C-alpha cells in the first residue's frame, strides 16, 4: 500500500531511505522478519535488533499468540477501569517474588501499571516528586512549629534570644522569625533536582526526556521539565561533588540551655537518581558493582531514592531477571516494559518499595489502558514462561549471549584498526567501530561526520547479508545486538560472517562494495 503523499513521519522515512533501512516488513516469527520482493516472494531477514529489547521470546511467540487468541475468544474485559484487577495483582506478586529471590529481603514493592517504558519512568518520577514534596512540607511544618514554640518560650520568659541570633538587638523575635520565613521561602523556590548518568536514555516524554543525556532530545524543551545534573559513568567523586554543591538546608530554630538559636535542618532537594544497569542507547555500557555501591551509599546518606530503569535490561536479557542483580544494585523504584508484553502487548510497570510508597499517588496518577485485562494476563503468561524450569530462560540468555559475545570478540580481534570494543552482558551487546570522520572513502567519511556511520553500516548488513540491527542512538558508531533466546549457533555464525565482511569493507575503504548493494529485492 503506497499512499499518494507521505504523511506519517516523512522526514524519518527519508533518513531510513538514505541508510537503506526503509523496508516494509510483512511477517515475523522467531528471529526472522520478512519483506516481499517484486515477484511476491518472501525475503527472510535475521533480526538482531529484537524490538530494542522487546523480543526476549522472539517475534510472535506461539504460546503468547495462542493465549492472546484464547483471551479474545473468551471476551475477557479489556476496559474495566475502577474495578478489581486480580490479574494485575498477580503480576505484581510474581515480580515481588523475583525481586526477593535475586536481591534478597522481603520488603514488598507496590506496582503502578502503565503502557510504555517512558510512561513507567514518568510514573516513577512523579511518585518520587510527590514523596519529596510531602517530606519538604513536613520539614517546613516542623520549622513553623519550632518557631512558634520558641516565640511562646520568649514571651513566657523561659527562653531568651541568643546573642548571635539575627534580630536579637534590633527587631527581637519577630525579626528572627521573618528572617527564617524569608530565607526558607527562597530555598523552597529552588526546583527539584534529578541525577542521571551521562549516556543514559529514559524516554522522550515531557519528564523522561530531561533525564535522557542526549542533548539533541533535551535541548528543544528546556523550560518544560525538571532540572537534571548528569554524572559521568564510573566517577563517584563527581557524584559526591554534585551532591555537596546542590544539597539543601532550611533555617530552623532550637531552644537549648534557655537560649533560642538559629540552626539548620536537611531539606530534600534531590528527587531521585535514575540509571540503567546497562545503558542501551548510550552504547551498551554497563555500570560496575563498585560504582553501583557508591551510588547507593551517596543516595542513602543524602536520603534520595534510586530509580532503576530495567525497561531494556530486565526480563532476563542479562542472564538474570534484573540486570541490577548482577551488580548488587537494589532500587527504591524499578521500571519494566518491553519484553514484559511478550512482543505482543504494550504494557509496563513501575515498582516502588514500601518504605517510600505514597498511597495518595494512586488517586493522582492513572491511565485508561494501564492494568487492562488483556495485557495483564499476557504479562503474567510471559513471567510464567520466563520462570519455568527454574528460570531456564535466564540461563539460556547467559549461555547464548556468551557464544554471541565470543564471536563478536573474535571479529574484533581480526580487525583491531576497525573495531574499538565489544561491550555488554547476556543478550544485550554492543560492537563499536572506530570513528571514520577522516576516512579515505567519501561515503564513510560523510556518514561519520553527519553522525550516521552506524546507520550506514546497518544498512549494508541488511542489504548484503539480510541481517537487521541498528546503532545505539546516542553512540552512533556502536551496533547493538539484542536478539531473542531462540538464537542458534548457525545464526550466530552467520552474523560473524556478515560482520567480517563489513569490517573488511571499512578496513579496505571499499566504497564500491559499500555502496553497491542497494537493492532490497
Short mmCIF file of C-alpha atoms in Angstrom, two decimals:
data_model
loop_
_atom_site.label_atom_id
_atom_site.label_comp_id
_atom_site.label_asym_id
_atom_site.label_seq_id
_atom_site.Cartn_x
_atom_site.Cartn_y
_atom_site.Cartn_z
CA UNK A 1 0.00 0.00 0.00
CA UNK A 2 1.56 3.28 -1.11
CA UNK A 3 -0.29 6.46 -0.15
CA UNK A 4 -0.17 9.31 -2.62
CA UNK A 5 1.58 11.52 -0.10
CA UNK A 6 3.76 10.51 2.86
CA UNK A 7 2.18 11.98 6.00
CA UNK A 8 3.31 9.56 8.71
CA UNK A 9 6.72 10.92 9.78
CA UNK A 10 8.04 11.56 6.26
CA UNK A 11 11.37 13.00 7.43
CA UNK A 12 12.19 9.83 9.35
CA UNK A 13 11.31 7.81 6.26
CA UNK A 14 13.84 9.85 4.26
CA UNK A 15 16.54 9.23 6.87
CA UNK A 16 15.86 5.49 6.74
CA UNK A 17 15.97 5.57 2.95
CA UNK A 18 19.40 7.23 2.99
CA UNK A 19 20.76 4.31 5.01
CA UNK A 20 18.88 1.66 3.05
CA UNK A 21 16.73 0.74 6.04
CA UNK A 22 13.31 1.78 4.67
CA UNK A 23 11.94 -1.74 4.43
CA UNK A 24 8.30 -2.74 4.85
CA UNK A 25 8.19 -5.97 6.79
CA UNK A 26 5.15 -8.10 6.16
CA UNK A 27 5.59 -11.03 8.53
CA UNK A 28 7.70 -12.07 11.54
CA UNK A 29 8.27 -15.19 13.60
CA UNK A 30 11.03 -16.25 15.96
CA UNK A 31 14.22 -14.46 14.95
CA UNK A 32 13.08 -13.82 11.39
CA UNK A 33 11.31 -10.92 9.70
CA UNK A 34 10.19 -10.96 6.08
CA UNK A 35 9.70 -8.44 3.32
CA UNK A 36 8.09 -9.25 -0.02
CA UNK A 37 10.14 -8.78 -3.19
CA UNK A 38 8.92 -7.62 -6.58
CA UNK A 39 7.95 -11.17 -7.54
CA UNK A 40 5.79 -11.62 -4.45
CA UNK A 41 8.30 -13.92 -2.73
CA UNK A 42 9.18 -13.55 0.94
CA UNK A 43 12.72 -12.44 1.76
CA UNK A 44 13.80 -13.56 5.27
CA UNK A 45 15.87 -11.23 7.45
CA UNK A 46 17.66 -12.35 10.61
CA UNK A 47 16.64 -9.89 13.34
CA UNK A 48 19.32 -8.90 15.86
CA UNK A 49 17.59 -5.63 16.80
CA UNK A 50 14.89 -7.52 18.68
CA UNK A 51 12.50 -4.62 19.03
CA UNK A 52 15.12 -2.70 21.04
CA UNK A 53 14.96 -5.44 23.68
CA UNK A 54 11.21 -6.14 23.40
CA UNK A 55 11.52 -9.63 21.93
CA UNK A 56 13.13 -11.79 24.57
CA UNK A 57 10.82 -14.60 23.41
CA UNK A 58 11.07 -13.76 19.70
CA UNK A 59 8.55 -12.43 17.22
CA UNK A 60 5.01 -13.72 17.71
CA UNK A 61 5.87 -16.43 20.27
CA UNK A 62 3.40 -19.30 19.76
CA UNK A 63 2.47 -19.63 23.44
CA UNK A 64 1.66 -15.92 23.71
CA UNK A 65 -0.24 -15.85 20.42
CA UNK A 66 -2.33 -18.87 21.41
CA UNK A 67 -3.08 -17.37 24.82
CA UNK A 68 -3.99 -13.98 23.34
CA UNK A 69 -6.39 -15.68 20.92
CA UNK A 70 -7.94 -17.60 23.79
CA UNK A 71 -8.42 -14.42 25.81
CA UNK A 72 -10.05 -12.63 22.89
CA UNK A 73 -12.32 -15.59 22.16
CA UNK A 74 -13.37 -15.64 25.81
CA UNK A 75 -14.17 -11.94 25.51
CA UNK A 76 -12.23 -11.04 28.63
CA UNK A 77 -12.98 -7.45 29.62
CA UNK A 78 -10.16 -5.20 28.44
CA UNK A 79 -11.62 -1.95 29.74
CA UNK A 80 -12.81 -2.41 33.31
CA UNK A 81 -11.40 0.72 34.90
CA UNK A 82 -12.16 1.47 38.53
CA UNK A 83 -12.76 -2.16 39.47
CA UNK A 84 -10.76 -5.02 40.95
CA UNK A 85 -7.78 -6.15 38.88
CA UNK A 86 -6.65 -9.52 40.27
CA UNK A 87 -4.53 -10.28 37.20
CA UNK A 88 -2.50 -7.11 37.64
CA UNK A 89 -2.08 -8.01 41.30
CA UNK A 90 -0.75 -11.44 40.32
CA UNK A 91 1.80 -9.76 38.04
CA UNK A 92 2.90 -7.53 40.93
CA UNK A 93 3.12 -10.55 43.25
CA UNK A 94 5.20 -12.50 40.74
CA UNK A 95 7.57 -9.56 40.29
CA UNK A 96 7.97 -9.28 44.05
CA UNK A 97 8.97 -12.93 44.23
CA UNK A 98 11.68 -12.27 41.64
CA UNK A 99 12.97 -9.17 43.45
CA UNK A 100 13.22 -11.01 46.77
CA UNK A 101 14.92 -14.00 45.15
CA UNK A 102 17.50 -12.01 43.21
CA UNK A 103 18.16 -9.13 45.59
CA UNK A 104 17.23 -10.57 48.99
CA UNK A 105 14.97 -9.19 51.70
CA UNK A 106 11.21 -9.36 51.94
CA UNK A 107 10.09 -5.72 51.77
CA UNK A 108 7.14 -5.51 49.36
CA UNK A 109 7.17 -3.36 46.24
CA UNK A 110 3.89 -1.80 45.16
CA UNK A 111 3.03 -1.66 41.46
CA UNK A 112 1.73 1.17 39.30
CA UNK A 113 0.99 0.00 35.76
CA UNK A 114 1.45 1.94 32.53
CA UNK A 115 1.66 1.27 28.80
CA UNK A 116 5.21 2.11 27.72
CA UNK A 117 8.64 2.31 29.26
CA UNK A 118 8.72 6.09 29.15
CA UNK A 119 5.38 6.18 30.97
CA UNK A 120 6.74 3.88 33.67
CA UNK A 121 9.66 6.29 34.13
CA UNK A 122 7.23 9.22 34.25
CA UNK A 123 5.22 7.42 36.94
CA UNK A 124 8.37 6.80 38.98
CA UNK A 125 9.46 10.43 38.60
CA UNK A 126 6.02 11.73 39.60
CA UNK A 127 5.87 9.43 42.60
CA UNK A 128 9.36 10.40 43.72
CA UNK A 129 8.44 14.07 43.43
CA UNK A 130 5.26 13.53 45.45
CA UNK A 131 7.34 11.81 48.12
CA UNK A 132 9.90 14.63 48.07
CA UNK A 133 7.18 17.27 48.23
CA UNK A 134 5.47 15.67 51.20
CA UNK A 135 8.80 15.40 53.01
CA UNK A 136 9.56 19.03 52.23
CA UNK A 137 6.16 20.07 53.56
CA UNK A 138 6.76 18.06 56.74
CA UNK A 139 10.15 19.76 57.20
CA UNK A 140 8.57 23.18 56.74
CA UNK A 141 5.80 22.35 59.20
CA UNK A 142 8.43 21.31 61.74
CA UNK A 143 10.23 24.66 61.31
CA UNK A 144 6.95 26.56 61.76
CA UNK A 145 6.21 24.57 64.90
CA UNK A 146 9.66 25.23 66.32
CA UNK A 147 9.32 28.97 65.60
CA UNK A 148 6.01 29.13 67.46
CA UNK A 149 7.38 27.09 70.37
CA UNK A 150 10.35 29.48 70.61
CA UNK A 151 8.07 32.52 70.33
CA UNK A 152 5.96 31.21 73.21
CA UNK A 153 9.05 30.49 75.32
CA UNK A 154 10.44 34.01 74.76
CA UNK A 155 7.06 35.55 75.59
CA UNK A 156 6.84 33.46 78.78
CA UNK A 157 10.36 34.41 79.81
CA UNK A 158 11.58 30.79 79.84
CA UNK A 159 13.99 31.44 76.98
CA UNK A 160 15.86 34.39 75.51
CA UNK A 161 17.30 35.11 72.09
CA UNK A 162 20.88 34.02 71.70
CA UNK A 163 23.19 36.97 71.13
CA UNK A 164 24.28 35.51 67.82
CA UNK A 165 20.70 35.24 66.56
CA UNK A 166 19.86 37.86 63.98
CA UNK A 167 17.37 40.38 65.24
CA UNK A 168 18.21 39.94 68.92
CA UNK A 169 19.40 43.50 69.31
CA UNK A 170 17.11 45.32 66.87
CA UNK A 171 13.92 43.58 65.91
CA UNK A 172 13.58 40.96 68.58
CA UNK A 173 11.93 37.64 67.91
CA UNK A 174 9.76 38.94 65.07
CA UNK A 175 12.84 39.87 63.08
CA UNK A 176 14.28 36.42 63.69
CA UNK A 177 11.06 34.74 62.60
CA UNK A 178 10.89 36.94 59.50
CA UNK A 179 14.43 36.00 58.53
CA UNK A 180 13.64 32.29 58.87
CA UNK A 181 10.49 32.67 56.78
CA UNK A 182 12.20 34.80 54.10
CA UNK A 183 15.28 32.65 53.64
CA UNK A 184 13.30 29.42 53.69
CA UNK A 185 10.95 30.80 51.05
CA UNK A 186 13.97 31.45 48.83
CA UNK A 187 15.28 27.95 49.39
CA UNK A 188 11.87 26.40 48.79
CA UNK A 189 11.68 28.20 45.44
CA UNK A 190 14.51 26.05 44.10
CA UNK A 191 13.20 23.42 41.65
CA UNK A 192 13.76 19.76 42.47
CA UNK A 193 16.90 18.22 41.05
CA UNK A 194 17.30 14.88 39.36
CA UNK A 195 20.54 12.97 38.97
CA UNK A 196 21.17 10.73 35.98
CA UNK A 197 24.10 9.16 34.18
CA UNK A 198 25.84 10.57 31.16
CA UNK A 199 24.87 8.38 28.23
CA UNK A 200 21.59 7.36 29.82
CA UNK A 201 18.30 7.11 27.95
CA UNK A 202 14.95 7.05 29.74
CA UNK A 203 12.43 8.09 27.11
CA UNK A 204 11.29 11.15 25.19
CA UNK A 205 8.18 12.24 27.10
CA UNK A 206 7.99 15.52 28.96
CA UNK A 207 9.76 14.38 32.11
CA UNK A 208 11.72 11.39 30.88
CA UNK A 209 13.42 13.35 28.10
CA UNK A 210 15.04 15.62 30.69
CA UNK A 211 16.64 12.52 32.23
CA UNK A 212 18.00 11.44 28.85
CA UNK A 213 21.55 12.64 28.32
CA UNK A 214 21.45 13.10 24.55
CA UNK A 215 21.26 16.88 24.10
CA UNK A 216 19.51 16.69 20.76
CA UNK A 217 16.49 15.19 22.52
CA UNK A 218 16.51 17.58 25.50
CA UNK A 219 17.51 20.98 24.22
CA UNK A 220 14.35 21.85 22.28
CA UNK A 221 12.38 21.66 25.56
CA UNK A 222 14.46 23.34 28.29
CA UNK A 223 11.59 25.15 30.01
CA UNK A 224 9.15 22.26 30.20
CA UNK A 225 10.50 19.87 32.78
CA UNK A 226 12.66 19.25 35.80
CA UNK A 227 16.33 20.11 36.20
CA UNK A 228 18.85 17.26 35.85
CA UNK A 229 22.56 17.03 36.52
CA UNK A 230 24.40 14.26 34.72
CA UNK A 231 27.09 12.15 36.37
CA UNK A 232 29.87 10.53 34.30
CA UNK A 233 29.66 6.74 34.34
CA UNK A 234 32.04 5.27 36.92
CA UNK A 235 33.04 8.54 38.60
CA UNK A 236 31.73 8.55 42.18
CA UNK A 237 33.81 11.60 43.11
CA UNK A 238 31.80 13.69 40.65
CA UNK A 239 28.57 12.36 42.15
CA UNK A 240 29.69 13.31 45.65
CA UNK A 241 30.75 16.76 44.42
CA UNK A 242 27.37 17.41 42.81
CA UNK A 243 25.51 16.27 45.92
CA UNK A 244 27.68 18.51 48.11
CA UNK A 245 27.08 21.51 45.80
CA UNK A 246 23.33 21.03 45.49
CA UNK A 247 22.28 19.78 48.92
CA UNK A 248 19.62 21.95 50.51
CA UNK A 249 19.19 23.18 54.09
CA UNK A 250 16.34 25.00 55.80
CA UNK A 251 16.80 27.56 58.57
CA UNK A 252 15.31 26.38 61.84
CA UNK A 253 15.30 27.48 65.46
CA UNK A 254 16.00 25.50 68.57
CA UNK A 255 15.90 26.10 72.30
CA UNK A 256 18.99 24.93 74.13
CA UNK A 257 20.05 25.90 77.66
CA UNK A 258 17.36 28.56 77.75
CA UNK A 259 18.57 30.27 74.59
CA UNK A 260 16.81 30.47 71.19
CA UNK A 261 19.34 29.78 68.46
CA UNK A 262 19.32 29.57 64.69
CA UNK A 263 20.12 26.14 63.30
CA UNK A 264 19.71 24.27 60.03
CA UNK A 265 17.93 21.11 59.02
CA UNK A 266 18.17 18.97 55.88
CA UNK A 267 15.82 19.84 53.06
CA UNK A 268 15.06 17.34 50.25
CA UNK A 269 16.31 18.93 47.05
CA UNK A 270 17.12 15.73 45.17
CA UNK A 271 14.12 13.97 43.68
CA UNK A 272 15.88 10.80 42.52
CA UNK A 273 18.89 9.24 40.82
CA UNK A 274 17.83 7.48 37.60
CA UNK A 275 20.03 4.93 35.85
CA UNK A 276 20.13 1.85 33.62
CA UNK A 277 22.29 -1.08 34.82
CA UNK A 278 23.44 -1.40 31.20
CA UNK A 279 22.99 1.70 29.08
CA UNK A 280 21.12 0.86 25.89
CA UNK A 281 21.06 3.98 23.73
CA UNK A 282 24.31 5.15 25.33
CA UNK A 283 26.37 2.43 23.65
CA UNK A 284 25.71 -0.73 25.73
CA UNK A 285 27.82 0.40 28.67
CA UNK A 286 27.48 -1.42 31.99
CA UNK A 287 27.52 0.06 35.49
CA UNK A 288 30.14 -1.69 37.63
CA UNK A 289 29.40 -3.20 41.05
CA UNK A 290 31.79 -0.68 42.61
CA UNK A 291 30.03 2.32 41.11
CA UNK A 292 26.63 0.87 42.00
CA UNK A 293 27.75 0.56 45.63
CA UNK A 294 28.90 4.20 45.65
CA UNK A 295 25.61 5.37 44.17
CA UNK A 296 23.68 3.56 46.88
CA UNK A 297 25.96 4.88 49.62
CA UNK A 298 25.59 8.50 48.48
CA UNK A 299 21.84 8.10 47.97
CA UNK A 300 21.36 6.72 51.48
CA UNK A 301 23.46 9.48 53.03
CA UNK A 302 21.53 12.22 51.20
CA UNK A 303 18.19 10.38 51.51
CA UNK A 304 17.12 10.34 47.87
CA UNK A 305 15.76 7.30 46.01
CA UNK A 306 17.35 5.32 43.20
CA UNK A 307 15.16 4.60 40.18
CA UNK A 308 16.50 1.58 38.28
CA UNK A 309 15.46 1.61 34.64
CA UNK A 310 15.20 -2.07 33.65
CA UNK A 311 13.00 -1.37 30.65
CA UNK A 312 15.54 -2.74 28.19
CA UNK A 313 17.80 -4.73 30.51
CA UNK A 314 15.13 -6.54 32.52
CA UNK A 315 13.02 -9.62 31.83
CA UNK A 316 16.07 -11.89 31.74
CA UNK A 317 18.06 -10.34 28.90
CA UNK A 318 21.21 -10.06 31.03
CA UNK A 319 21.11 -13.65 32.26
CA UNK A 320 19.10 -12.73 35.36
CA UNK A 321 15.64 -11.20 35.52
CA UNK A 322 17.08 -7.90 36.77
CA UNK A 323 20.39 -6.78 35.31
CA UNK A 324 20.85 -4.78 38.51
CA UNK A 325 21.11 -8.04 40.46
CA UNK A 326 24.48 -8.72 38.78
CA UNK A 327 25.94 -5.58 40.37
CA UNK A 328 24.19 -5.69 43.75
CA UNK A 329 22.07 -2.62 42.98
CA UNK A 330 18.77 -2.50 44.84
CA UNK A 331 16.41 0.15 43.59
CA UNK A 332 13.83 2.09 45.50
CA UNK A 333 11.96 2.06 42.20
CA UNK A 334 12.06 -0.23 39.17
CA UNK A 335 10.69 0.44 35.69
CA UNK A 336 9.89 -2.55 33.48
CA UNK A 337 8.39 -2.71 29.98
CA UNK A 338 9.38 -4.02 26.51
CA UNK A 339 9.57 -7.83 26.87
CA UNK A 340 7.02 -7.73 29.70
CA UNK A 341 4.41 -7.74 26.93
CA UNK A 342 5.84 -10.81 25.22
CA UNK A 343 6.31 -8.93 21.95
CA UNK A 344 2.52 -8.55 21.68
CA UNK A 345 1.03 -6.43 24.46
CA UNK A 346 2.07 -2.86 25.18
CA UNK A 347 2.44 -2.81 28.93
CA UNK A 348 4.81 -1.54 31.59
CA UNK A 349 5.02 -1.27 35.34
CA UNK A 350 6.67 0.92 37.95
CA UNK A 351 7.56 -0.74 41.25
CA UNK A 352 8.23 1.24 44.42
CA UNK A 353 9.30 -0.22 47.72
CA UNK A 354 7.05 0.01 50.73
CA UNK A 355 9.25 2.39 52.73
CA UNK A 356 8.80 5.13 50.12
CA UNK A 357 5.33 4.30 48.83
CA UNK A 358 2.69 7.02 48.92
CA UNK A 359 -0.85 5.56 48.59
CA UNK A 360 -2.15 9.01 47.59
CA UNK A 361 -0.36 8.55 44.28
CA UNK A 362 -2.98 6.04 43.16
CA UNK A 363 -5.55 8.85 43.05
CA UNK A 364 -3.49 11.50 41.24
CA UNK A 365 -1.98 9.19 38.60
CA UNK A 366 -3.91 6.89 36.27
CA UNK A 367 -4.18 5.71 32.68
CA UNK A 368 -7.05 4.47 30.52
CA UNK A 369 -5.13 1.49 29.16
CA UNK A 370 -2.84 0.64 32.09
CA UNK A 371 -3.54 -2.54 34.04
CA UNK A 372 -6.07 -3.68 31.43
CA UNK A 373 -7.36 -7.23 31.46
CA UNK A 374 -5.63 -8.35 28.27
CA UNK A 375 -2.11 -7.00 28.80
CA UNK A 376 -2.04 -8.00 32.49
CA UNK A 377 -2.87 -11.60 31.65
CA UNK A 378 -0.30 -11.67 28.85
CA UNK A 379 2.37 -10.20 31.16
CA UNK A 380 1.60 -12.92 33.70
CA UNK A 381 1.94 -15.55 30.98
CA UNK A 382 5.31 -14.06 29.98
CA UNK A 383 6.51 -14.27 33.58
CA UNK A 384 5.39 -17.89 33.78
CA UNK A 385 7.38 -18.72 30.63
CA UNK A 386 10.49 -16.94 31.88
CA UNK A 387 10.35 -18.53 35.31
CA UNK A 388 9.64 -22.05 34.02
CA UNK A 389 12.13 -24.80 34.79
CA UNK A 390 13.84 -22.77 37.50
CA UNK A 391 14.47 -19.84 35.17
CA UNK A 392 15.79 -21.78 32.19
CA UNK A 393 15.22 -18.71 30.01
CA UNK A 394 17.74 -16.72 32.04
CA UNK A 395 20.34 -19.46 31.78
CA UNK A 396 19.72 -19.64 28.04
CA UNK A 397 20.20 -15.88 27.71
CA UNK A 398 23.52 -16.12 29.54
CA UNK A 399 24.74 -19.11 27.50
CA UNK A 400 23.65 -17.82 24.10
CA UNK A 401 24.94 -14.37 25.00
CA UNK A 402 28.34 -15.83 25.85
CA UNK A 403 28.53 -17.59 22.48
CA UNK A 404 27.45 -14.43 20.66
CA UNK A 405 29.99 -12.33 22.52
CA UNK A 406 32.77 -14.80 21.72
CA UNK A 407 32.04 -14.40 18.00
CA UNK A 408 31.89 -10.60 18.27
CA UNK A 409 35.20 -10.55 20.12
CA UNK A 410 36.82 -12.85 17.56
CA UNK A 411 35.78 -10.46 14.79
CA UNK A 412 37.09 -7.50 16.79
CA UNK A 413 40.43 -9.29 17.25
CA UNK A 414 40.71 -9.79 13.48
CA UNK A 415 40.07 -6.09 12.80
CA UNK A 416 41.85 -4.13 15.56
CA UNK A 417 42.00 -0.94 13.49
CA UNK A 418 38.30 -1.07 12.71
CA UNK A 419 36.59 -2.26 15.89
CA UNK A 420 37.12 -0.30 19.06
CA UNK A 421 35.37 -2.52 21.62
CA UNK A 422 32.78 -5.18 22.37
CA UNK A 423 30.62 -4.47 25.43
CA UNK A 424 27.54 -5.61 27.27
CA UNK A 425 26.05 -8.53 29.14
CA UNK A 426 23.98 -11.54 28.14
CA UNK A 427 21.86 -10.83 25.07
CA UNK A 428 22.50 -7.12 25.15
CA UNK A 429 25.78 -6.50 23.36
CA UNK A 430 27.44 -3.58 21.62
CA UNK A 431 30.01 -3.64 18.81
CA UNK A 432 31.76 -0.27 18.48
CA UNK A 433 33.57 0.88 15.33
CA UNK A 434 36.31 3.49 15.29
CA UNK A 435 35.25 6.87 14.00
CA UNK A 436 35.61 7.28 10.23
CA UNK A 437 35.50 11.08 10.04
CA UNK A 438 38.86 11.10 8.27
CA UNK A 439 38.25 8.02 6.13
CA UNK A 440 39.54 7.78 2.56
CA UNK A 441 36.10 6.64 1.45
CA UNK A 442 33.99 9.72 0.85
CA UNK A 443 30.79 7.88 1.75
CA UNK A 444 32.15 6.53 5.05
CA UNK A 445 33.69 9.90 5.84
CA UNK A 446 30.47 11.85 5.27
CA UNK A 447 28.31 9.31 7.12
CA UNK A 448 30.63 9.54 10.10
CA UNK A 449 30.77 13.33 10.12
CA UNK A 450 26.97 13.51 9.97
CA UNK A 451 26.57 11.00 12.82
CA UNK A 452 25.14 8.29 10.55
CA UNK A 453 28.01 5.80 10.35
CA UNK A 454 26.19 3.13 12.37
CA UNK A 455 23.06 3.52 10.27
CA UNK A 456 25.08 3.17 7.08
CA UNK A 457 26.77 0.01 8.37
CA UNK A 458 23.41 -1.39 9.48
CA UNK A 459 22.02 -0.67 6.02
CA UNK A 460 24.91 -2.57 4.45
CA UNK A 461 24.30 -5.59 6.70
CA UNK A 462 20.63 -5.56 5.76
CA UNK A 463 21.16 -5.21 2.00
CA UNK A 464 24.12 -7.54 1.64
CA UNK A 465 23.51 -10.14 4.35
CA UNK A 466 19.82 -9.84 5.28
CA UNK A 467 20.75 -9.09 8.88
CA UNK A 468 18.82 -6.46 10.81
CA UNK A 469 20.42 -4.36 13.52
CA UNK A 470 20.72 -0.68 14.40
CA UNK A 471 23.23 1.59 16.11
CA UNK A 472 22.64 2.90 19.59
CA UNK A 473 21.12 6.35 19.14
CA UNK A 474 23.45 8.26 21.46
CA UNK A 475 26.59 6.36 20.47
CA UNK A 476 26.08 6.01 16.74
CA UNK A 477 29.29 4.12 15.98
CA UNK A 478 28.06 1.20 18.12
CA UNK A 479 25.87 -1.51 16.62
CA UNK A 480 23.52 -3.17 19.10
CA UNK A 481 22.66 -6.86 19.24
CA UNK A 482 19.58 -7.76 21.30
CA UNK A 483 18.20 -10.98 19.81
CA UNK A 484 15.81 -13.43 21.42
CA UNK A 485 16.75 -16.53 23.41
CA UNK A 486 15.82 -18.59 20.32
CA UNK A 487 19.11 -17.61 18.67
CA UNK A 488 21.08 -20.63 17.42
CA UNK A 489 24.74 -21.30 16.67
CA UNK A 490 24.20 -21.17 12.91
CA UNK A 491 22.61 -17.74 13.19
CA UNK A 492 25.48 -16.52 15.36
CA UNK A 493 27.98 -17.79 12.80
CA UNK A 494 26.01 -16.03 10.06
CA UNK A 495 26.35 -12.76 11.94
CA UNK A 496 30.08 -13.37 12.36
CA UNK A 497 30.46 -13.81 8.60
CA UNK A 498 28.49 -10.62 7.92
CA UNK A 499 30.50 -8.58 10.43
CA UNK A 500 33.78 -9.81 8.97
CA UNK A 501 32.58 -8.60 5.60
CA UNK A 502 31.54 -5.14 6.77
CA UNK A 503 34.74 -4.78 8.81
CA UNK A 504 36.78 -5.66 5.72
CA UNK A 505 34.89 -3.04 3.74
CA UNK A 506 35.74 -0.41 6.35
CA UNK A 507 39.37 -1.57 6.67
CA UNK A 508 39.87 -1.52 2.89
CA UNK A 509 37.80 1.65 2.44
CA UNK A 510 35.99 -0.28 -0.29
CA UNK A 511 33.48 2.35 -1.35
CA UNK A 512 32.34 0.45 -4.43
CA UNK A 513 31.34 -2.58 -2.41
CA UNK A 514 29.84 -0.49 0.38
CA UNK A 515 27.58 1.48 -1.94
CA UNK A 516 26.96 -1.29 -4.47
CA UNK A 517 24.43 -3.36 -2.53
CA UNK A 518 21.47 -1.08 -2.82
CA UNK A 519 18.54 -3.31 -3.67
CA UNK A 520 16.14 -4.73 -1.11
CA UNK A 521 14.87 -7.19 -3.68
#
